Short mmCIF file of C-alpha atoms and ligand atoms in Angstrom, two decimals:
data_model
loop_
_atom_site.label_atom_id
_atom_site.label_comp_id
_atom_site.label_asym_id
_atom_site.label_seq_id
_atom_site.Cartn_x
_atom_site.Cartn_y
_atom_site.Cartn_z
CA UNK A 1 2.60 5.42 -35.25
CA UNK A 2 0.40 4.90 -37.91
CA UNK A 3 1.21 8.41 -40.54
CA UNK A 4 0.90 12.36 -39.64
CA UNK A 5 -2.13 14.20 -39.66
CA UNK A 6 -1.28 17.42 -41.79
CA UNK A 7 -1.99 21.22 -39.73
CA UNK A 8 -1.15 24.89 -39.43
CA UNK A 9 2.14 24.15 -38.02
CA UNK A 10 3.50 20.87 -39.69
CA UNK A 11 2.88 17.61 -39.44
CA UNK A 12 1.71 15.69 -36.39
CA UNK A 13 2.82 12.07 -35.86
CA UNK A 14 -0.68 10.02 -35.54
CA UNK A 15 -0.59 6.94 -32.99
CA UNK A 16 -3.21 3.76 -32.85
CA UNK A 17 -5.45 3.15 -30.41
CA UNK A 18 -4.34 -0.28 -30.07
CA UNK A 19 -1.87 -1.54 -28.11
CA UNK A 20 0.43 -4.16 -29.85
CA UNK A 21 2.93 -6.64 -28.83
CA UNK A 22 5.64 -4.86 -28.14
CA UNK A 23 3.43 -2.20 -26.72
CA UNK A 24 2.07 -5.18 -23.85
CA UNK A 25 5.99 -6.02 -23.71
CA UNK A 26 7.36 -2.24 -22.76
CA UNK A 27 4.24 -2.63 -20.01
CA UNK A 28 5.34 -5.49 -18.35
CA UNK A 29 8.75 -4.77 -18.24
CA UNK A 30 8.00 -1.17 -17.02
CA UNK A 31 4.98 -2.36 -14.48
CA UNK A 32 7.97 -5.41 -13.18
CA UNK A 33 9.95 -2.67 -11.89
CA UNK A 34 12.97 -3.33 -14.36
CA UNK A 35 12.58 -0.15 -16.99
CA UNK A 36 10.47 1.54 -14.47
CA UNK A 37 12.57 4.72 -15.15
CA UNK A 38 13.48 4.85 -18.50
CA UNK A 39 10.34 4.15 -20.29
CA UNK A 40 9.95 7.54 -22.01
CA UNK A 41 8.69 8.99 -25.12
CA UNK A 42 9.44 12.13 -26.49
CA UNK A 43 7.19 15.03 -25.51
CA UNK A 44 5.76 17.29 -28.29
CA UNK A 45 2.34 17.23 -30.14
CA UNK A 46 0.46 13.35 -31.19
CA UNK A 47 -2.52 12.96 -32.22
CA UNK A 48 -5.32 9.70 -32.81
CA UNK A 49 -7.70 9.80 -36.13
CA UNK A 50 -7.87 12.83 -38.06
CA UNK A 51 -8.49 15.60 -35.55
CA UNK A 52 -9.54 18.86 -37.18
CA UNK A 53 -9.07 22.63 -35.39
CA UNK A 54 -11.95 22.61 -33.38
CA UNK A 55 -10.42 19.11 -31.90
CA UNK A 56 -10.53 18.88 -28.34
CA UNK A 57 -6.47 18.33 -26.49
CA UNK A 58 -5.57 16.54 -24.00
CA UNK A 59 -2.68 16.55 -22.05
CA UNK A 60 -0.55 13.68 -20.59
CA UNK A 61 3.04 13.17 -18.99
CA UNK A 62 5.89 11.29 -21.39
CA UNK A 63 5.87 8.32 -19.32
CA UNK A 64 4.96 5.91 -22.16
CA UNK A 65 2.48 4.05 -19.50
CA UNK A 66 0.90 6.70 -18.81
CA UNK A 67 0.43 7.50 -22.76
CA UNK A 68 -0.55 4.03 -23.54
CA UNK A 69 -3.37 4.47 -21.23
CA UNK A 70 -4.57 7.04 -22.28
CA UNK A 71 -4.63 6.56 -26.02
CA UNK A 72 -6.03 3.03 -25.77
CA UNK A 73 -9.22 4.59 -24.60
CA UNK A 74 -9.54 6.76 -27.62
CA UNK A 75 -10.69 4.22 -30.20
CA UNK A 76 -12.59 5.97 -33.35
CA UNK A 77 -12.30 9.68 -31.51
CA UNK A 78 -10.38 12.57 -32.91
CA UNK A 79 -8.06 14.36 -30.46
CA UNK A 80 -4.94 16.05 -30.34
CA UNK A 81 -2.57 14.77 -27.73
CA UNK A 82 0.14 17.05 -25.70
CA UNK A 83 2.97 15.15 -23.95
CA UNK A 84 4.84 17.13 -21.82
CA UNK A 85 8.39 16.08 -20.45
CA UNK A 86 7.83 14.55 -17.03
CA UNK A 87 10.79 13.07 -17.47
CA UNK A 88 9.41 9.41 -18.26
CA UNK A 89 7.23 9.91 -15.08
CA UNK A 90 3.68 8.93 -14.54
CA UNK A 91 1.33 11.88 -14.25
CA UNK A 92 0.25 11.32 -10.25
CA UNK A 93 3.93 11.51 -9.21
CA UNK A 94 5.12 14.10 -11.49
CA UNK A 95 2.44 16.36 -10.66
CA UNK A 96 3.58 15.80 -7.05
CA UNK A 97 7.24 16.44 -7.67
CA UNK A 98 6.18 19.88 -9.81
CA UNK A 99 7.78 18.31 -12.97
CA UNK A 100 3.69 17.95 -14.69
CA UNK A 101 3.35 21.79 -14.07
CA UNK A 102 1.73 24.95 -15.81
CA UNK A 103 5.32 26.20 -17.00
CA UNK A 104 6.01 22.71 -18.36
CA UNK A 105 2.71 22.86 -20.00
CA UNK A 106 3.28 26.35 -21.42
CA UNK A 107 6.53 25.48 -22.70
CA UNK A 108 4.80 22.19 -24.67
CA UNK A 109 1.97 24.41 -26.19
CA UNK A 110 4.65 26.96 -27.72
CA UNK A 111 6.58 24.67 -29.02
CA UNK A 112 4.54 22.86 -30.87
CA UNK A 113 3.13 26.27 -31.83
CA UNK A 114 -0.09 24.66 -30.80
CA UNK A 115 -2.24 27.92 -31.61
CA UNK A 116 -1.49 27.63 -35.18
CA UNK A 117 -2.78 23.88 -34.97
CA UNK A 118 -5.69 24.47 -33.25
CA UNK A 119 -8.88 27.38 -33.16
CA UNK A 120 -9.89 27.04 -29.43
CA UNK A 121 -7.90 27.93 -26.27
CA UNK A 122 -8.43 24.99 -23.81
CA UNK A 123 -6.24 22.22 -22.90
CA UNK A 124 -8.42 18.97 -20.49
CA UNK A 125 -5.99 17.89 -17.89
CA UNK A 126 -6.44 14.51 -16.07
CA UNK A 127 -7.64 15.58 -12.58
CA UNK A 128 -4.75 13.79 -11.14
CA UNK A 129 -2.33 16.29 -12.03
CA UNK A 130 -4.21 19.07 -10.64
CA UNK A 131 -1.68 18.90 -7.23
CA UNK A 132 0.92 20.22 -9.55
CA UNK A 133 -0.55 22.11 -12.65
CA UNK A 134 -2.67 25.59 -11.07
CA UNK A 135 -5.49 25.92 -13.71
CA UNK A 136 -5.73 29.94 -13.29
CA UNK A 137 -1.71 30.32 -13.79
CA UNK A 138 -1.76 28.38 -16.82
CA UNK A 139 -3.97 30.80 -18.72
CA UNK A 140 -1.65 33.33 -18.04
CA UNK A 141 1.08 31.61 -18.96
CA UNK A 142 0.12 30.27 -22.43
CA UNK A 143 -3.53 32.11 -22.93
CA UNK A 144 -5.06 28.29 -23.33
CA UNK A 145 -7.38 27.96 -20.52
CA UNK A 146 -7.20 24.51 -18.44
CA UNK A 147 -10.20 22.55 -17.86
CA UNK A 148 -9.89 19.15 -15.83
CA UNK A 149 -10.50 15.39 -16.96
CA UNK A 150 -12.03 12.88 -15.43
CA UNK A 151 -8.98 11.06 -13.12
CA UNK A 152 -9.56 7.89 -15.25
CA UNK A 153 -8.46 7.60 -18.83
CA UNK A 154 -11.47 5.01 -19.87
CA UNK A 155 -13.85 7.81 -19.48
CA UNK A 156 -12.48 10.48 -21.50
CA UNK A 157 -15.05 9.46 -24.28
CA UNK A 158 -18.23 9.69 -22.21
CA UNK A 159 -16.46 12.89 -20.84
CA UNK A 160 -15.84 14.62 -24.35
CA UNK A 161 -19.58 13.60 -25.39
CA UNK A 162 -20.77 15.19 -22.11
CA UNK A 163 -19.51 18.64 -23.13
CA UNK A 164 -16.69 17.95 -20.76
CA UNK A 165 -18.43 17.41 -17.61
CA UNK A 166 -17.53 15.00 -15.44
CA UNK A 167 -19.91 13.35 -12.54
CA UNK A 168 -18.99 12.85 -8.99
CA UNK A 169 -17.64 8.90 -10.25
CA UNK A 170 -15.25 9.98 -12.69
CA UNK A 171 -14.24 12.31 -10.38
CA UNK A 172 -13.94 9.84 -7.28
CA UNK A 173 -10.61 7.97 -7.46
CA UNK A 174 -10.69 3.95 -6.71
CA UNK A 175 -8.52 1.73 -5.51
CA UNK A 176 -9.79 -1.71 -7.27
CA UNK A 177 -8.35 -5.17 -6.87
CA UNK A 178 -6.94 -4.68 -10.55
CA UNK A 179 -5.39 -1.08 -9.60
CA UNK A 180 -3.82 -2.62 -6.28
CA UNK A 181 -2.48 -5.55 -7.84
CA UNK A 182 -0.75 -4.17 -10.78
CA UNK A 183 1.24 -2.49 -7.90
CA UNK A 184 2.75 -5.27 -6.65
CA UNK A 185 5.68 -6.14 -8.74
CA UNK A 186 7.22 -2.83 -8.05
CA UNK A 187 6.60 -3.15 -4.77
CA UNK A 188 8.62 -6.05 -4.44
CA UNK A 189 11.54 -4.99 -6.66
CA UNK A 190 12.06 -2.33 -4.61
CA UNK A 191 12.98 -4.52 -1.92
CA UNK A 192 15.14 -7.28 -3.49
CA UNK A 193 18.22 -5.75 -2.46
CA UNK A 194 17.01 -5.50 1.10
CA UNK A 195 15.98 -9.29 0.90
CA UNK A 196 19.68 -10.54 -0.62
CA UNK A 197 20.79 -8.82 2.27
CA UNK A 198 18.78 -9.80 4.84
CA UNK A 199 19.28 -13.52 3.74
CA UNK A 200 23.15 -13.94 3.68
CA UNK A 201 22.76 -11.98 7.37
CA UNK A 202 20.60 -14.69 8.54
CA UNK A 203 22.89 -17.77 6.67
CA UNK A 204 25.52 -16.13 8.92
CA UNK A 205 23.87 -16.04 11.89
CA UNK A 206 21.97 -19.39 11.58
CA UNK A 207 24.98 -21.08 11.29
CA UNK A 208 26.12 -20.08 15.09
CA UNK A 209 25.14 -23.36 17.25
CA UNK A 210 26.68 -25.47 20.13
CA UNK A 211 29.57 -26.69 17.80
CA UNK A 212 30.93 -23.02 17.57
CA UNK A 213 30.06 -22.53 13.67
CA UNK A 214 28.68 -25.33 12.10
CA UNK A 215 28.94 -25.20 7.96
CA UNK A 216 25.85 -28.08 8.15
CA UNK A 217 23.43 -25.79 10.33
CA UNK A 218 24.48 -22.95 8.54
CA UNK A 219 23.01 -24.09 5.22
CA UNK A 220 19.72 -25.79 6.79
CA UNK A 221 19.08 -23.12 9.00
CA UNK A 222 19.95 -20.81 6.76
CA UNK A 223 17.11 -22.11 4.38
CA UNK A 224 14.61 -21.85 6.70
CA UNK A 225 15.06 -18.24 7.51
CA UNK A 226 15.54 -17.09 4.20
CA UNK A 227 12.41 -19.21 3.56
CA UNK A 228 10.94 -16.98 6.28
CA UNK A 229 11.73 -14.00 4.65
CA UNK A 230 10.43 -14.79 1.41
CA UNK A 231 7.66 -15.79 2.59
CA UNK A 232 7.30 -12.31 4.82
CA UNK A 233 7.49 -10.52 1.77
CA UNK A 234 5.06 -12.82 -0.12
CA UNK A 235 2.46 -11.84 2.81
CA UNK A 236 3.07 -7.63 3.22
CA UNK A 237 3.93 -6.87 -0.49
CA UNK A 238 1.05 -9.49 -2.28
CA UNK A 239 -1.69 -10.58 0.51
CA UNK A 240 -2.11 -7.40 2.15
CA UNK A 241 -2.63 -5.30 -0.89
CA UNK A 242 -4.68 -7.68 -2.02
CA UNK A 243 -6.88 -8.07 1.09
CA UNK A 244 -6.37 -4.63 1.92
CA UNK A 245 -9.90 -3.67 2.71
CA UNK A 246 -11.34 -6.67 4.25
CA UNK A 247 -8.08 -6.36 7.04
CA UNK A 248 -8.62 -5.70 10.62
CA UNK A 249 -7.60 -1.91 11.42
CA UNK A 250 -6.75 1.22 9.55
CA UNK A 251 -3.30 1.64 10.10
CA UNK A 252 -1.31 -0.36 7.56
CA UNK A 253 1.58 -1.55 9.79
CA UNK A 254 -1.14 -3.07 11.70
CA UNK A 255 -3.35 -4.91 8.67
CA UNK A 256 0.97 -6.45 7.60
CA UNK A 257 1.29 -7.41 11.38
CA UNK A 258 -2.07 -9.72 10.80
CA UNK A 259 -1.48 -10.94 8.00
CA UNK A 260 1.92 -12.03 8.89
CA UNK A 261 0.50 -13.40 11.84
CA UNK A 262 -0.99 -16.29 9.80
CA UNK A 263 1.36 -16.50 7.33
CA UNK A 264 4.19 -17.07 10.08
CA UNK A 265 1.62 -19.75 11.50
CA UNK A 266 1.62 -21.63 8.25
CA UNK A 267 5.41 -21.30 7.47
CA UNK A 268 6.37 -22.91 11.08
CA UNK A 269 3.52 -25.48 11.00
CA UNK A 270 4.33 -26.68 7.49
CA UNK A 271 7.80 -25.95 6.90
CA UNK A 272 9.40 -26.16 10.11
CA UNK A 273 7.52 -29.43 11.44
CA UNK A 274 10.50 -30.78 13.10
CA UNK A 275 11.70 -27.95 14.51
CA UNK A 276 11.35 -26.82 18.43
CA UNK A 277 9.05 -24.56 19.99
CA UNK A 278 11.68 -21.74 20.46
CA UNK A 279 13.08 -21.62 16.66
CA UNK A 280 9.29 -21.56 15.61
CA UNK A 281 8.65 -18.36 17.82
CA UNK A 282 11.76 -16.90 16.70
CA UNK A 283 10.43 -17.58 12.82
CA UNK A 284 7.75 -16.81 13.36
CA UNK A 285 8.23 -12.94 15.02
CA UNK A 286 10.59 -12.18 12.35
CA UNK A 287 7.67 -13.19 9.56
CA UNK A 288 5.11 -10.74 11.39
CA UNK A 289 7.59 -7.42 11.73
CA UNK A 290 9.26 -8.22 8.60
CA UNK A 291 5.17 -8.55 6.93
CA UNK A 292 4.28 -5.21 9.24
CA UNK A 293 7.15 -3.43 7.60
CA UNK A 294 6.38 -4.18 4.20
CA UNK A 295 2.58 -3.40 4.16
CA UNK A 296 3.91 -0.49 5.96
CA UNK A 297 5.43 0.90 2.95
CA UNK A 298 2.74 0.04 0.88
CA UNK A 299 1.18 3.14 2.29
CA UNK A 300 3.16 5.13 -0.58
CA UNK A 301 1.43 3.55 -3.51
CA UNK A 302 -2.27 4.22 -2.25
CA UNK A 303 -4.54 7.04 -3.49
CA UNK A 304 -6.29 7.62 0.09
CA UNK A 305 -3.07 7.60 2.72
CA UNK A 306 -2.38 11.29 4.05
CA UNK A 307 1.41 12.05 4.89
CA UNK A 308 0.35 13.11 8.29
CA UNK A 309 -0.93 9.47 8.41
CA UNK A 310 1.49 7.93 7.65
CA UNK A 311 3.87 9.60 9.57
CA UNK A 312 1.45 9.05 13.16
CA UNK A 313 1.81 5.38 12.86
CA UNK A 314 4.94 4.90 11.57
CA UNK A 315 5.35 6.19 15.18
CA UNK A 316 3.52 3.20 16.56
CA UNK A 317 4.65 0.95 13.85
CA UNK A 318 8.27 0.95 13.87
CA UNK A 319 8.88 0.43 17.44
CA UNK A 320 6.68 -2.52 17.25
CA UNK A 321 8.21 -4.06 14.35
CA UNK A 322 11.62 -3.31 16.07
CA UNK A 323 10.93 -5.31 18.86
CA UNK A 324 9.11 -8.34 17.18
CA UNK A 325 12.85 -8.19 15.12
CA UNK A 326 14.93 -8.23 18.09
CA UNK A 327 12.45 -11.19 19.88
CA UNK A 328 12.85 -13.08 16.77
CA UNK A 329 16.45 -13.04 16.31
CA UNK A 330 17.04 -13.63 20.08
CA UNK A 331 14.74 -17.15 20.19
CA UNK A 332 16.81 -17.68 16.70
CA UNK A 333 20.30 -17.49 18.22
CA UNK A 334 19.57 -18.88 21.36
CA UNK A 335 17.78 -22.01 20.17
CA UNK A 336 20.54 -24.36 18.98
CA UNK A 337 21.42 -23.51 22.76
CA UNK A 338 18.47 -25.13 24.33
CA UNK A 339 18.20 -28.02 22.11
CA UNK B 1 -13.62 6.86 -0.95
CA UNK B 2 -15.99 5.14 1.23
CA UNK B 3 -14.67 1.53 0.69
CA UNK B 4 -11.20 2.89 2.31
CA UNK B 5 -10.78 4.75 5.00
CA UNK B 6 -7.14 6.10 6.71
CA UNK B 7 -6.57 7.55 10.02
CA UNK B 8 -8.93 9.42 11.64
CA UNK B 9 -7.63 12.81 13.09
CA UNK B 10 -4.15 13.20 11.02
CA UNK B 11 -4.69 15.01 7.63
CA UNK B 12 -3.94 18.72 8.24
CA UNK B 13 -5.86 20.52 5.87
CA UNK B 14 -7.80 23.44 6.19
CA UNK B 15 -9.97 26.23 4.84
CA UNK B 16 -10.21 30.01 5.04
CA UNK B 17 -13.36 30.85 4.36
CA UNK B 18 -13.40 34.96 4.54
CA UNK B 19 -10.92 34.41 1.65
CA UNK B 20 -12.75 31.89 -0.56
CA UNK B 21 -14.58 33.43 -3.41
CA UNK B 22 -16.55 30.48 -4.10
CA UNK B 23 -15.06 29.41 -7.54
CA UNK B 24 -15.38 25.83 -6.96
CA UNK B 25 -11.89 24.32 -8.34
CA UNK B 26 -11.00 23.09 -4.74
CA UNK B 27 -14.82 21.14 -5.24
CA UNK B 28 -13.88 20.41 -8.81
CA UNK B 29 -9.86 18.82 -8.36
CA UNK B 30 -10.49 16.85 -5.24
CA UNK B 31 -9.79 13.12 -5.96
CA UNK B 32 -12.04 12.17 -2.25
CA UNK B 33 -14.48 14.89 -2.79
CA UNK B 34 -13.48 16.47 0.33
CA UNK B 35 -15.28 19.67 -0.25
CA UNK B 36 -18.72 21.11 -1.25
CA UNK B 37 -19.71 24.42 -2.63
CA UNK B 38 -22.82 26.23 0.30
CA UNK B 39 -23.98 29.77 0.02
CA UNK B 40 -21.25 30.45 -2.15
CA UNK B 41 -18.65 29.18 0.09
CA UNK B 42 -16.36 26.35 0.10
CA UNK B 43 -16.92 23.76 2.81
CA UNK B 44 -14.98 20.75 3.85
CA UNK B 45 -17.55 17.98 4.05
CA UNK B 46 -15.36 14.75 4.80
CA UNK B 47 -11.73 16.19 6.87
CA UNK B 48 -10.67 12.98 7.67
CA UNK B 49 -10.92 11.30 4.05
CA UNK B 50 -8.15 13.91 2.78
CA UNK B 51 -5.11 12.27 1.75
CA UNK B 52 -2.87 16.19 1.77
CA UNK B 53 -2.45 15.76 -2.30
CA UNK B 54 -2.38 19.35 -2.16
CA UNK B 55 -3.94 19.62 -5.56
CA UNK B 56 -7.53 22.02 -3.75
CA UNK B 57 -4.83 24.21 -2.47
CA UNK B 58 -2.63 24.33 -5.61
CA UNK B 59 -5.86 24.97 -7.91
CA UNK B 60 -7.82 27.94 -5.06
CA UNK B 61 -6.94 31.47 -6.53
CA UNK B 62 -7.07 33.26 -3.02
CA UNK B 63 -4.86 30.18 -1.30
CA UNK B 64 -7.87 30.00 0.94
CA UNK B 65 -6.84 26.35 1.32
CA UNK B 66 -3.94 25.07 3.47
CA UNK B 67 -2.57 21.73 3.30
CA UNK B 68 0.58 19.55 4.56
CA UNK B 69 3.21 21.19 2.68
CA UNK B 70 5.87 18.13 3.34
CA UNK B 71 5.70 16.81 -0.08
CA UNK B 72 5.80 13.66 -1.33
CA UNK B 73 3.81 10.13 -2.00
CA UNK B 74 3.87 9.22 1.80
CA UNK B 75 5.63 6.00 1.59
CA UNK B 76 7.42 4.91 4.66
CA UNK B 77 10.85 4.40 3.81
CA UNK B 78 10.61 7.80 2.36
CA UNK B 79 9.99 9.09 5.16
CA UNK B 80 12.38 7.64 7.41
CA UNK B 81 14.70 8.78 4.49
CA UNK B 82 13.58 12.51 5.93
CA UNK B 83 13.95 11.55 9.36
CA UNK B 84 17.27 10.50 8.53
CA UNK B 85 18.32 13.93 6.73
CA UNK B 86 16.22 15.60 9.00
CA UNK B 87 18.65 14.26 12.18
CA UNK B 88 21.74 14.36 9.77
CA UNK B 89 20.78 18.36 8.47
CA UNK B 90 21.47 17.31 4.85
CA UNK B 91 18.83 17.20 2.06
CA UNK B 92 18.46 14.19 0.29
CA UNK B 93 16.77 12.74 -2.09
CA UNK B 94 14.30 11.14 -0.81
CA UNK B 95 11.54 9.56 -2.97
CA UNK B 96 11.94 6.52 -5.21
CA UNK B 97 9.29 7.08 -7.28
S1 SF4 C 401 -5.37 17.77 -0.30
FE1 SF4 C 401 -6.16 16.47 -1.96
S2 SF4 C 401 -7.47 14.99 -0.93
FE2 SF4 C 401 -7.13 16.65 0.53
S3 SF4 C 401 -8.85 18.01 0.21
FE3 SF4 C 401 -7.20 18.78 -1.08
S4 SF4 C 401 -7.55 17.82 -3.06
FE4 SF4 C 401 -8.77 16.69 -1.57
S1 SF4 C 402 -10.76 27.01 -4.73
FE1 SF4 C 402 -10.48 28.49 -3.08
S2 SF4 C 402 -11.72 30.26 -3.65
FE2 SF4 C 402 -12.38 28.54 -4.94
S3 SF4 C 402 -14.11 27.66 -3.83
FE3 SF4 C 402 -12.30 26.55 -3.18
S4 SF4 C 402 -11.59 27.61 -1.34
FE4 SF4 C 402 -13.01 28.96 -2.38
#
């Protein structure tokens, strides 16, 4: 916050444009999964430079990522701001869950008794929430008429100068190295839990050999599936997303499967060297479902995946990574055995 | 998005066009430009590039538009988390996000 700007209605806390330290700090912390929830701000009116009446507003959710996004792009404008409680939710989801809605919007505007403040009646909406917000209901609800954004907050300026008009790009959503990479982290805390998990099963089980239970095994073998996991993870969650559209396939289970495929075949060729031909397929199996399953879920964080998708090959999907599972931990048990 | 394409054949989405009065906020909210204003008339130019956001049929007056209803962001384990309560006839919650 850098002062208020003085209106109709009261003062109105004024925020920078630039993101500082502990700005970048909140980020990271909220994009790594760990504050992912509780990164709020509180809703009510903001606004950057000295907007006047005639000032255009835009609205945005009280997730303080998506807030930060927004008003880093509005260097030397004057605007009004409207955060609405989400909830400390990003615009995309809460707009999906009904929380970014036009009662939630209406509510905003009268309590910051927003036509004292300003002399129009329109609010610009980023396009994205436009699954949850109904432009023609809004009007009724709060008389301020509701006029969608571009779906990117870097070209709000070009979109303000334009008379608000956006062109088909602004209004075309992307899915850019840089947007499917920042997704990552959360990806993968997500699934820590399931990994701890999955690792002291697979200690327990590696340690089942022709000595009855062997404390020695148990800890190498142990390693190397854990290893194997890890490493699963490291190909689904990070190397699919990030060579999502060069991947064989449309079907995401699938482009996981591959990539596992290869990541497997590097894990038992240079981790496993002196291991047998049986423990390596075993290894191996469990790295491609386990990789299938995680690019698999990836499907949620994408801007072009339909439910109905999703749903028709989780069908085909699931069985398969079920039985590459079951292969896997069979040539795993039954290995020691054959040695 | 032409640089990504999903499953052919799976988005349900579609359009009555005896009830569209050709106000162009389905054209106008669609993140994949999925549909095109002719003679007045909404079209659907590109089905199979529709990702169900529901935001066309949220946004058309006349609710000429019809789209998945299940909600949600389509992520598998949430949706195996709906299989589940589906199976179990409870309601949970079932999105992380
Ligand atoms: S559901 Fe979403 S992606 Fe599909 S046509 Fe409607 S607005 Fe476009
Ligand atoms: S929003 Fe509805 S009424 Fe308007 S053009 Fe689209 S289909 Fe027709």
């Amino acid at each position: 916050m850098t002062g208020f700007t003085e209106t109709g209605n009261g003062a109105v806390p004024q925020v920078k444009t630039v993101l500082d330290f502990k700005d970048q700090l909140g980020t990271l912390r909220a994009r790594s999964g760990i504050a992912r929830n509780q990164y709020k701000l509180n809703p009510g009116l903001y606004c950057v430079g000295s907007p006047t009446p005639e000032s255009p507003v835009l609205v945005t959710a009280n997730y303080k990522l998506s807030f930060d996004a927004l008003r880093k792009e509005l260097t030397d404008l004057a605007v009004w701001i409207l955060v609405i409680d989400t909830r400390g939710i990003n615009v995309w989801c809460a707009a999906g869950k009904g929380t970014f809605s036009a009662n939630e919007i209406a509510l905003q505007v009268q309590r910051a008794g927003l036509e004292k403040i300003v002399s129009h009646r329109e609010l610009i909406l980023p396009q994205f929430a436009a699954s949850g917000v109904a432009a023609y209901q809004l009007k009724k609800k709060c008389g301020f008429k509701a006029i969608f954004g571009p779906l990117r907050a870097k070209d709000i300026p070009q979109f303000l100068q334009n008379s608000n008009k956006a062109d088909e790009k602004m209004r075309t959503v992307t899915f850019s190295f840089s947007e499917r990479l920042v997704l990552v982290p959360v990806e993968i805390v997500l699934v820590w839990k399931f990994f701890v998990l999955i690792t002291v099963i697979s200690f327990a089980i590696s340690g089942i050999g022709q000595e009855i239970y062997s404390l020695q095994t148990m800890l190498t073998r142990g390693l190397v599936a854990g290893g194997a996991t890890f490493s699963a993870i490291f190909a689904g969650a990070l190397l699919m997303p990030i060579l999502l559209p060069w991947l064989p396939g449309r079907q995401f289970w699938f482009k996981g499967a591959v990539v596992g495929a290869f990541s497997g075949l590097a894990y038992v060729l240079t981790i496993m060297t002196g291991a047998g031909i049986v423990e390596k397929a075993g290894i191996w199996f469990w790295i491609v479902a386990a990789s299938s399953y995680m690019a698999m879920n990836f499907t949620g964080a994408t801007p072009f995946t339909s439910l109905s998708g999703v749903e028709k090959e989780m069908r085909k999907g699931l069985p398969a990574q079920l039985i590459c599972t079951i292969a896997g931990l069979c040539l795993w048990i039954t290995a020691p055995f054959l040695g | 998005m032409k640089d990504f394409r999903y499953i052919d054949g799976a988005a349900i989405l579609t359009l009555n066009k005896e009830a569209c009065i050709g106000c162009g906020m389905c054209v106008t909210v669609c993140p994949h430009r999925i549909f095109a204003l002719q003679d007045k008339k909404a079209k659907i130019v590109d089905l199979n590039a529709c990702m169900e956001c529901g935001a066309c049929a949220t946004n058309c007056p006349t609710e000429a538009i019809f789209v998945n209803p299940d909600n949600g962001c389509g992520c598998a384990s949430m949706i195996i988390n709906s299989w589940i309560s589906k199976v179990r006839g409870k309601q949970v919650n079932v999105c992380s996000c």
